[in-house]
mmCIF file of C-alpha atoms in Angstrom:
data_model
loop_
_atom_site.group_PDB
_atom_site.id
_atom_site.type_symbol
_atom_site.label_atom_id
_atom_site.label_comp_id
_atom_site.label_asym_id
_atom_site.label_seq_id
_atom_site.Cartn_x
_atom_site.Cartn_y
_atom_site.Cartn_z
ATOM 1 C CA MET A 818 9.451 -15.237 4.370
ATOM 2 C CA PRO A 819 7.279 -13.795 1.572
ATOM 3 C CA GLN A 820 8.633 -11.170 -0.789
ATOM 4 C CA ILE A 821 6.988 -7.773 -1.179
ATOM 5 C CA GLU A 822 6.052 -6.804 -4.725
ATOM 6 C CA LEU A 823 4.571 -3.402 -5.605
ATOM 7 C CA SER A 824 2.220 -3.019 -8.541
ATOM 8 C CA GLU A 825 2.827 -0.203 -10.997
ATOM 9 C CA LYS A 826 -0.222 1.558 -9.525
ATOM 10 C CA ALA A 827 1.140 1.245 -5.981
ATOM 11 C CA ASP A 828 4.472 2.643 -7.122
ATOM 12 C CA SER A 829 2.637 5.491 -8.846
ATOM 13 C CA ASP A 830 0.581 6.079 -5.682
ATOM 14 C CA LEU A 831 3.779 6.459 -3.647
ATOM 15 C CA GLU A 832 5.154 8.941 -6.174
ATOM 16 C CA ALA A 833 1.922 10.969 -5.975
ATOM 17 C CA ILE A 834 2.053 10.915 -2.168
ATOM 18 C CA HIS A 835 5.639 12.153 -2.317
ATOM 19 C CA GLU A 836 4.693 14.975 -4.696
ATOM 20 C CA HIS A 837 1.784 16.002 -2.486
ATOM 21 C CA TYR A 838 3.816 16.150 0.719
ATOM 22 C CA ALA A 839 6.791 17.776 -1.043
ATOM 23 C CA GLY A 840 4.487 20.586 -2.137
ATOM 24 C CA LEU A 841 3.167 21.023 1.390
ATOM 25 C CA MET A 842 6.255 20.479 3.533
ATOM 26 C CA GLY A 843 9.314 20.055 1.333
ATOM 27 C CA HIS A 844 11.183 17.119 -0.154
ATOM 28 C CA GLN A 845 12.871 15.977 3.056
ATOM 29 C CA ARG A 846 9.544 15.616 4.845
ATOM 30 C CA ALA A 847 8.026 13.904 1.792
ATOM 31 C CA ASP A 848 10.923 11.411 1.837
ATOM 32 C CA GLU A 849 10.158 10.675 5.504
ATOM 33 C CA VAL A 850 6.457 10.099 4.774
ATOM 34 C CA VAL A 851 7.154 7.643 1.953
ATOM 35 C CA SER A 852 9.867 5.894 4.009
ATOM 36 C CA THR A 853 7.412 5.419 6.868
ATOM 37 C CA ILE A 854 4.823 3.956 4.497
ATOM 38 C CA LEU A 855 7.422 1.588 2.995
ATOM 39 C CA GLU A 856 8.533 0.467 6.473
ATOM 40 C CA SER A 857 4.927 -0.448 7.276
ATOM 41 C CA ILE A 858 4.628 -2.328 3.989
ATOM 42 C CA GLU A 859 7.835 -4.264 4.724
ATOM 43 C CA GLN A 860 6.300 -5.538 7.979
ATOM 44 C CA LEU A 861 3.793 -7.447 5.843
ATOM 45 C CA ALA A 862 6.572 -9.853 4.841
ATOM 46 C CA THR A 863 6.631 -11.067 8.441
ATOM 47 C CA PHE A 864 3.004 -10.472 9.455
ATOM 48 C CA THR A 865 0.939 -11.056 6.302
ATOM 49 C CA GLY A 866 -2.354 -11.095 8.203
ATOM 50 C CA MET A 867 -1.881 -7.825 10.047
ATOM 51 C CA GLY A 868 -4.239 -5.964 7.701
ATOM 52 C CA ARG A 869 -7.999 -6.117 7.940
ATOM 53 C CA PRO A 870 -10.167 -7.909 5.376
ATOM 54 C CA SER A 871 -11.252 -5.650 2.526
ATOM 55 C CA GLN A 872 -14.641 -5.479 0.837
ATOM 56 C CA ALA A 873 -12.908 -7.061 -2.162
ATOM 57 C CA PRO A 874 -12.465 -10.845 -1.992
ATOM 58 C CA ASP A 875 -8.970 -12.042 -0.995
ATOM 59 C CA VAL A 876 -7.736 -8.467 -0.532
ATOM 60 C CA ARG A 877 -6.555 -7.125 2.799
ATOM 61 C CA GLU A 878 -6.038 -3.513 3.862
ATOM 62 C CA LEU A 879 -3.265 -2.298 6.095
ATOM 63 C CA VAL A 880 -4.466 0.856 7.836
ATOM 64 C CA LEU A 881 -1.503 3.116 8.480
ATOM 65 C CA THR A 882 -1.578 4.813 11.850
ATOM 66 C CA ARG A 883 0.729 7.746 11.267
ATOM 67 C CA TYR A 884 -0.598 8.865 7.879
ATOM 68 C CA PRO A 885 -4.121 8.629 6.405
ATOM 69 C CA PHE A 886 -3.502 5.852 3.901
ATOM 70 C CA LEU A 887 -4.634 2.286 3.271
ATOM 71 C CA VAL A 888 -2.341 -0.271 1.698
ATOM 72 C CA SER A 889 -4.398 -2.802 -0.274
ATOM 73 C CA TYR A 890 -2.614 -6.112 -0.732
ATOM 74 C CA VAL A 891 -3.030 -9.738 -1.747
ATOM 75 C CA VAL A 892 -1.039 -12.648 -0.314
ATOM 76 C CA ARG A 893 -0.195 -15.509 -2.676
ATOM 77 C CA SER A 894 2.222 -18.229 -1.516
ATOM 78 C CA GLN A 895 5.543 -16.406 -1.114
ATOM 79 C CA VAL A 896 4.468 -12.987 -2.434
ATOM 80 C CA VAL A 897 2.728 -10.071 -0.751
ATOM 81 C CA PHE A 898 1.478 -8.081 -3.744
ATOM 82 C CA ILE A 899 0.828 -4.428 -2.932
ATOM 83 C CA VAL A 900 -2.083 -3.426 -5.144
ATOM 84 C CA ARG A 901 -2.551 0.242 -4.176
ATOM 85 C CA VAL A 902 -1.681 2.836 -1.538
ATOM 86 C CA LEU A 903 -4.805 4.993 -1.267
ATOM 87 C CA HIS A 904 -6.008 7.826 0.950
ATOM 88 C CA GLU A 905 -8.311 6.301 3.555
ATOM 89 C CA ARG A 906 -11.089 8.875 3.159
ATOM 90 C CA TYR A 907 -11.305 9.526 -0.535
ATOM 91 C CA GLU A 908 -10.335 6.500 -2.543
ATOM 92 C CA ARG A 909 -11.458 2.907 -2.822
ATOM 93 C CA LEU A 910 -9.833 -0.048 -4.477
ATOM 94 C CA ASN A 911 -11.186 -0.954 -7.914
ATOM 95 C CA THR A 912 -10.950 -4.745 -7.845
ATOM 96 C CA SER A 913 -11.143 -5.010 -11.625
ATOM 97 C CA LYS A 914 -7.640 -3.492 -11.719
ATOM 98 C CA ILE A 915 -5.973 -6.309 -9.747
ATOM 99 C CA PRO A 916 -3.751 -8.394 -12.056
ATOM 100 C CA ASP A 917 -5.202 -11.844 -12.733
ATOM 101 C CA GLN A 918 -2.386 -13.735 -11.052
ATOM 102 C CA PHE A 919 -3.269 -12.040 -7.748
ATOM 103 C CA SER A 920 -7.053 -11.937 -7.859
#
């Protein structure tokens, strides 16, 4: 089973999501939001192809159903590399920021 690896940007995205929801609904609710996102990401270890193809070559996007975010990821042998966790309406993946070993 592939391992999940988060990029620094993806980790930073999750922190920003937590801050946003904590400001709106409190820290407990923000914890639940981030936990739900991480649970969805963990499913990629079993179902690597569950995301849709992205506009970027070799990148897939997992569309989250409960919250308005896209998880951009790349699958390489035994690693699912999470590139970014972006809001589905406002942000797009900059493919020049994907580390060379995953592009």
